[in-house]
mmCIF file of C-alpha atoms in Angstrom:
data_model
loop_
_atom_site.group_PDB
_atom_site.id
_atom_site.type_symbol
_atom_site.label_atom_id
_atom_site.label_comp_id
_atom_site.label_asym_id
_atom_site.label_seq_id
_atom_site.Cartn_x
_atom_site.Cartn_y
_atom_site.Cartn_z
ATOM 1 C CA UNK A 1 -28.238 23.674 197.731
ATOM 2 C CA UNK A 2 -31.556 24.411 199.376
ATOM 3 C CA UNK A 3 -32.523 23.656 202.951
ATOM 4 C CA UNK A 4 -34.997 21.017 201.714
ATOM 5 C CA UNK A 5 -32.241 19.289 199.727
ATOM 6 C CA UNK A 6 -29.854 19.453 202.680
ATOM 7 C CA UNK A 7 -32.507 17.883 204.908
ATOM 8 C CA UNK A 8 -33.181 15.049 202.392
ATOM 9 C CA UNK A 9 -29.479 14.278 202.002
ATOM 10 C CA UNK A 10 -28.954 14.270 205.768
ATOM 11 C CA UNK A 11 -31.739 11.706 206.182
ATOM 12 C CA UNK A 12 -30.332 9.581 203.377
ATOM 13 C CA UNK A 13 -26.786 9.655 204.783
ATOM 14 C CA UNK A 14 -28.131 8.748 208.214
ATOM 15 C CA UNK A 15 -29.959 5.741 206.727
ATOM 16 C CA UNK A 16 -26.744 4.630 204.995
ATOM 17 C CA UNK A 17 -24.748 5.014 208.215
ATOM 18 C CA UNK A 18 -27.343 3.027 210.189
ATOM 19 C CA UNK A 19 -27.360 0.240 207.570
ATOM 20 C CA UNK A 20 -31.047 0.709 206.812
ATOM 21 C CA UNK A 21 -32.660 -0.219 203.516
ATOM 22 C CA UNK A 22 -32.355 2.730 201.168
ATOM 23 C CA UNK A 23 -35.353 3.661 199.068
ATOM 24 C CA UNK A 24 -34.431 6.111 196.358
ATOM 25 C CA UNK A 25 -37.122 8.134 194.642
ATOM 26 C CA UNK A 26 -36.788 10.478 191.667
ATOM 27 C CA UNK A 27 -36.452 13.490 194.000
ATOM 28 C CA UNK A 28 -33.636 11.782 195.894
ATOM 29 C CA UNK A 29 -31.738 11.055 192.680
ATOM 30 C CA UNK A 30 -31.825 14.723 191.738
ATOM 31 C CA UNK A 31 -30.733 15.753 195.232
ATOM 32 C CA UNK A 32 -27.835 13.283 195.206
ATOM 33 C CA UNK A 33 -26.596 14.544 191.850
ATOM 34 C CA UNK A 34 -26.639 18.133 193.062
ATOM 35 C CA UNK A 35 -24.829 17.281 196.286
ATOM 36 C CA UNK A 36 -22.257 15.225 194.395
ATOM 37 C CA UNK A 37 -21.582 18.162 192.064
ATOM 38 C CA UNK A 38 -21.368 20.549 195.003
ATOM 39 C CA UNK A 39 -18.720 18.463 196.766
ATOM 40 C CA UNK A 40 -16.778 17.816 193.543
ATOM 41 C CA UNK A 41 -16.638 21.579 192.975
ATOM 42 C CA UNK A 42 -15.567 22.112 196.577
ATOM 43 C CA UNK A 43 -12.757 19.547 196.231
ATOM 44 C CA UNK A 44 -11.646 21.181 192.993
ATOM 45 C CA UNK A 45 -11.594 24.609 194.645
ATOM 46 C CA UNK A 46 -9.641 23.280 197.632
ATOM 47 C CA UNK A 47 -7.066 21.670 195.330
ATOM 48 C CA UNK A 48 -6.588 24.966 193.484
ATOM 49 C CA UNK A 49 -6.209 26.862 196.759
ATOM 50 C CA UNK A 50 -3.693 24.309 198.087
ATOM 51 C CA UNK A 51 -1.418 25.080 195.150
ATOM 52 C CA UNK A 52 -1.653 28.851 195.750
ATOM 53 C CA UNK A 53 -1.419 28.778 199.543
ATOM 54 C CA UNK A 54 1.783 28.358 201.461
ATOM 55 C CA UNK A 55 -0.099 27.770 204.729
ATOM 56 C CA UNK A 56 0.204 24.293 206.320
ATOM 57 C CA UNK A 57 -3.518 24.249 207.264
ATOM 58 C CA UNK A 58 -6.578 25.574 205.432
ATOM 59 C CA UNK A 59 -10.091 25.907 206.845
ATOM 60 C CA UNK A 60 -13.344 25.817 204.890
ATOM 61 C CA UNK A 61 -16.868 26.527 206.037
ATOM 62 C CA UNK A 62 -20.035 25.282 204.437
ATOM 63 C CA UNK A 63 -22.633 28.015 204.058
ATOM 64 C CA UNK A 64 -26.307 27.245 203.579
ATOM 65 C CA UNK A 65 -28.663 30.083 202.694
ATOM 66 C CA UNK A 66 -32.086 29.682 204.266
ATOM 67 C CA UNK A 67 -34.950 31.879 203.116
ATOM 68 C CA UNK A 68 -37.473 32.610 205.840
#
């Protein structure tokens, strides 16, 4: 996920939370699909780790690489 995509998704989620009218453009559709896939993969990875881990609590961090 790029910084630009993260920024677009953050704005979109904020609009949803605020109950504003959502206008989706072609760029937004692509961004949403990528974010959806990212979180599905994250959930899948967490589920695999839950089976392997005997710890009662697991912590995950989201890392975003930003090129200067």
